[in-house]
Amino acid sequence: MTDKTTVTGWKLDREEREALLLRFPPAYEHPVADHVTLKADASPDSPLPTAVKGEIVGKTDDRRGVQAMVMRIDGTSNRPGGGFYHVTWSLAEGRRAVESNDVIAERGWESLDRPIPITLTPARF
């Protein structure tokens, strides 16, 4: 086994991603809308998650360069180990995707009128 860590989670379906970016235009110049993290410091041989369906249930924007969508997976938005399931949607120059959880924790999030189902692909990245 190696000492290297990796991220486990889910990739967004590419076709759904494009439709979602049209539905929710990125607020900042760097669209991300790529993945949902389950565990950021997983070992490379850790098991992949089993869920393949999720729902976008909310959104947040700190108005300073971090926009994110809050997810519900397997009935919860709370990620094991802390934080929230989310997709970093877009970033301004100098901002980083890792800041999304802090923005959600500090500002909260606005619920959507109804959840938007999306397809997720278990992945390591």
PDB file of C-alpha atoms in Angstrom:
ATOM      1  CA  MET A   1       0.000   0.000   0.000  1.00  0.00           C
ATOM      2  CA  THR A   2       1.164   3.512  -0.734  1.00  0.00           C
ATOM      3  CA  ASP A   3       1.141   6.603   1.501  1.00  0.00           C
ATOM      4  CA  LYS A   4      -0.529   8.642  -1.227  1.00  0.00           C
ATOM      5  CA  THR A   5      -4.070   9.851  -0.536  1.00  0.00           C
ATOM      6  CA  THR A   6      -6.782  10.514  -3.030  1.00  0.00           C
ATOM      7  CA  VAL A   7     -10.303  11.870  -3.133  1.00  0.00           C
ATOM      8  CA  THR A   8     -13.286   9.542  -3.350  1.00  0.00           C
ATOM      9  CA  GLY A   9     -16.713  10.688  -4.366  1.00  0.00           C
ATOM     10  CA  TRP A  10     -18.729  11.089  -7.514  1.00  0.00           C
ATOM     11  CA  LYS A  11     -18.304  12.701 -10.908  1.00  0.00           C
ATOM     12  CA  LEU A  12     -21.252  14.484 -12.477  1.00  0.00           C
ATOM     13  CA  ASP A  13     -22.623  13.065 -15.707  1.00  0.00           C
ATOM     14  CA  ARG A  14     -21.140  15.200 -18.522  1.00  0.00           C
ATOM     15  CA  GLU A  15     -24.407  15.688 -20.444  1.00  0.00           C
ATOM     16  CA  GLU A  16     -26.374  16.529 -17.301  1.00  0.00           C
ATOM     17  CA  ARG A  17     -23.583  18.906 -16.294  1.00  0.00           C
ATOM     18  CA  GLU A  18     -23.968  20.924 -19.484  1.00  0.00           C
ATOM     19  CA  ALA A  19     -27.748  21.201 -19.013  1.00  0.00           C
ATOM     20  CA  LEU A  20     -27.283  22.183 -15.354  1.00  0.00           C
ATOM     21  CA  LEU A  21     -24.783  24.906 -16.261  1.00  0.00           C
ATOM     22  CA  LEU A  22     -27.402  26.368 -18.607  1.00  0.00           C
ATOM     23  CA  ARG A  23     -30.075  26.139 -15.909  1.00  0.00           C
ATOM     24  CA  PHE A  24     -27.805  27.613 -13.217  1.00  0.00           C
ATOM     25  CA  PRO A  25     -25.327  29.907 -14.982  1.00  0.00           C
ATOM     26  CA  PRO A  26     -21.955  30.191 -13.237  1.00  0.00           C
ATOM     27  CA  ALA A  27     -21.688  33.406 -11.241  1.00  0.00           C
ATOM     28  CA  TYR A  28     -17.893  33.582 -11.650  1.00  0.00           C
ATOM     29  CA  GLU A  29     -15.412  33.207 -14.474  1.00  0.00           C
ATOM     30  CA  HIS A  30     -14.228  29.690 -13.612  1.00  0.00           C
ATOM     31  CA  PRO A  31     -17.041  27.115 -13.834  1.00  0.00           C
ATOM     32  CA  VAL A  32     -16.237  23.898 -11.938  1.00  0.00           C
ATOM     33  CA  ALA A  33     -19.430  21.788 -11.620  1.00  0.00           C
ATOM     34  CA  ASP A  34     -17.398  18.588 -11.794  1.00  0.00           C
ATOM     35  CA  HIS A  35     -17.737  16.379  -8.717  1.00  0.00           C
ATOM     36  CA  VAL A  36     -19.045  15.735  -5.216  1.00  0.00           C
ATOM     37  CA  THR A  37     -16.466  14.808  -2.576  1.00  0.00           C
ATOM     38  CA  LEU A  38     -17.162  11.989  -0.139  1.00  0.00           C
ATOM     39  CA  LYS A  39     -13.701  11.826   1.452  1.00  0.00           C
ATOM     40  CA  ALA A  40     -10.784  14.110   0.629  1.00  0.00           C
ATOM     41  CA  ASP A  41      -8.004  12.078   2.247  1.00  0.00           C
ATOM     42  CA  ALA A  42      -8.958   8.530   1.284  1.00  0.00           C
ATOM     43  CA  SER A  43      -6.385   5.864   0.597  1.00  0.00           C
ATOM     44  CA  PRO A  44      -6.135   4.885  -3.076  1.00  0.00           C
ATOM     45  CA  ASP A  45      -7.558   1.441  -2.341  1.00  0.00           C
ATOM     46  CA  SER A  46     -10.528   2.613  -0.253  1.00  0.00           C
ATOM     47  CA  PRO A  47     -13.899   1.451  -1.584  1.00  0.00           C
ATOM     48  CA  LEU A  48     -15.852   3.688  -3.907  1.00  0.00           C
ATOM     49  CA  PRO A  49     -19.253   4.958  -2.769  1.00  0.00           C
ATOM     50  CA  THR A  50     -22.245   2.931  -3.908  1.00  0.00           C
ATOM     51  CA  ALA A  51     -24.869   5.643  -4.466  1.00  0.00           C
ATOM     52  CA  VAL A  52     -25.395   6.679  -8.088  1.00  0.00           C
ATOM     53  CA  LYS A  53     -28.256   9.150  -7.670  1.00  0.00           C
ATOM     54  CA  GLY A  54     -28.217  12.500  -5.967  1.00  0.00           C
ATOM     55  CA  GLU A  55     -30.281  15.642  -5.835  1.00  0.00           C
ATOM     56  CA  ILE A  56     -29.340  19.275  -5.926  1.00  0.00           C
ATOM     57  CA  VAL A  57     -31.349  20.713  -3.034  1.00  0.00           C
ATOM     58  CA  GLY A  58     -29.866  24.160  -2.505  1.00  0.00           C
ATOM     59  CA  LYS A  59     -27.357  26.811  -3.468  1.00  0.00           C
ATOM     60  CA  THR A  60     -25.039  29.317  -1.883  1.00  0.00           C
ATOM     61  CA  ASP A  61     -22.844  32.181  -3.053  1.00  0.00           C
ATOM     62  CA  ASP A  62     -20.578  34.263  -0.842  1.00  0.00           C
ATOM     63  CA  ARG A  63     -20.737  37.138  -3.367  1.00  0.00           C
ATOM     64  CA  ARG A  64     -16.927  37.228  -3.260  1.00  0.00           C
ATOM     65  CA  GLY A  65     -16.095  34.394  -5.618  1.00  0.00           C
ATOM     66  CA  VAL A  66     -17.438  31.028  -4.406  1.00  0.00           C
ATOM     67  CA  GLN A  67     -20.684  29.595  -5.733  1.00  0.00           C
ATOM     68  CA  ALA A  68     -21.798  26.063  -4.757  1.00  0.00           C
ATOM     69  CA  MET A  69     -24.775  23.736  -5.049  1.00  0.00           C
ATOM     70  CA  VAL A  70     -25.769  21.694  -2.007  1.00  0.00           C
ATOM     71  CA  MET A  71     -26.473  18.010  -2.668  1.00  0.00           C
ATOM     72  CA  ARG A  72     -28.521  15.320  -1.000  1.00  0.00           C
ATOM     73  CA  ILE A  73     -27.204  11.775  -1.373  1.00  0.00           C
ATOM     74  CA  ASP A  74     -28.827   8.755   0.248  1.00  0.00           C
ATOM     75  CA  GLY A  75     -31.312  11.042   1.998  1.00  0.00           C
ATOM     76  CA  THR A  76     -28.848  13.454   3.612  1.00  0.00           C
ATOM     77  CA  SER A  77     -26.793  16.548   2.832  1.00  0.00           C
ATOM     78  CA  ASN A  78     -24.451  15.906   5.773  1.00  0.00           C
ATOM     79  CA  ARG A  79     -21.174  14.382   4.659  1.00  0.00           C
ATOM     80  CA  PRO A  80     -19.669  11.736   6.959  1.00  0.00           C
ATOM     81  CA  GLY A  81     -16.758  13.289   8.801  1.00  0.00           C
ATOM     82  CA  GLY A  82     -18.260  16.773   8.636  1.00  0.00           C
ATOM     83  CA  GLY A  83     -19.343  19.308   6.095  1.00  0.00           C
ATOM     84  CA  PHE A  84     -21.991  19.081   3.432  1.00  0.00           C
ATOM     85  CA  TYR A  85     -22.283  17.239   0.165  1.00  0.00           C
ATOM     86  CA  HIS A  86     -21.878  19.922  -2.473  1.00  0.00           C
ATOM     87  CA  VAL A  87     -20.682  20.741  -5.957  1.00  0.00           C
ATOM     88  CA  THR A  88     -18.433  23.761  -6.285  1.00  0.00           C
ATOM     89  CA  TRP A  89     -20.236  25.507  -9.115  1.00  0.00           C
ATOM     90  CA  SER A  90     -17.983  28.411 -10.021  1.00  0.00           C
ATOM     91  CA  LEU A  91     -15.016  30.341  -8.682  1.00  0.00           C
ATOM     92  CA  ALA A  92     -13.544  33.790  -9.111  1.00  0.00           C
ATOM     93  CA  GLU A  93      -9.836  34.199  -9.758  1.00  0.00           C
ATOM     94  CA  GLY A  94      -7.816  33.340  -6.669  1.00  0.00           C
ATOM     95  CA  ARG A  95     -10.577  31.295  -4.996  1.00  0.00           C
ATOM     96  CA  ARG A  96     -10.378  27.538  -4.465  1.00  0.00           C
ATOM     97  CA  ALA A  97     -12.958  24.748  -4.502  1.00  0.00           C
ATOM     98  CA  VAL A  98     -11.961  23.694  -0.994  1.00  0.00           C
ATOM     99  CA  GLU A  99     -13.526  26.958   0.245  1.00  0.00           C
ATOM    100  CA  SER A 100     -17.060  25.829  -0.659  1.00  0.00           C
ATOM    101  CA  ASN A 101     -17.678  23.946   2.576  1.00  0.00           C
ATOM    102  CA  ASP A 102     -16.581  26.983   4.604  1.00  0.00           C
ATOM    103  CA  VAL A 103     -18.980  29.197   2.654  1.00  0.00           C
ATOM    104  CA  ILE A 104     -21.855  26.763   3.274  1.00  0.00           C
ATOM    105  CA  ALA A 105     -21.010  26.575   6.985  1.00  0.00           C
ATOM    106  CA  GLU A 106     -20.708  30.370   7.356  1.00  0.00           C
ATOM    107  CA  ARG A 107     -23.570  31.552   5.140  1.00  0.00           C
ATOM    108  CA  GLY A 108     -25.893  28.582   5.037  1.00  0.00           C
ATOM    109  CA  TRP A 109     -27.737  27.823   1.824  1.00  0.00           C
ATOM    110  CA  GLU A 110     -30.965  28.612   0.067  1.00  0.00           C
ATOM    111  CA  SER A 111     -33.254  25.653  -0.641  1.00  0.00           C
ATOM    112  CA  LEU A 112     -34.445  25.141  -4.199  1.00  0.00           C
ATOM    113  CA  ASP A 113     -38.203  25.018  -4.817  1.00  0.00           C
ATOM    114  CA  ARG A 114     -37.820  21.329  -5.592  1.00  0.00           C
ATOM    115  CA  PRO A 115     -34.849  18.956  -5.693  1.00  0.00           C
ATOM    116  CA  ILE A 116     -33.175  18.346  -9.036  1.00  0.00           C
ATOM    117  CA  PRO A 117     -32.178  14.697  -9.523  1.00  0.00           C
ATOM    118  CA  ILE A 118     -28.775  14.053 -11.042  1.00  0.00           C
ATOM    119  CA  THR A 119     -26.774  10.980 -12.017  1.00  0.00           C
ATOM    120  CA  LEU A 120     -23.511  10.424 -10.180  1.00  0.00           C
ATOM    121  CA  THR A 121     -20.606   8.164 -11.126  1.00  0.00           C
ATOM    122  CA  PRO A 122     -18.549   6.799  -8.205  1.00  0.00           C
ATOM    123  CA  ALA A 123     -14.924   7.806  -8.765  1.00  0.00           C
ATOM    124  CA  ARG A 124     -11.450   8.468  -7.404  1.00  0.00           C
ATOM    125  CA  PHE A 125      -9.739  11.696  -8.416  1.00  0.00           C
TER     126      PHE A 125
END
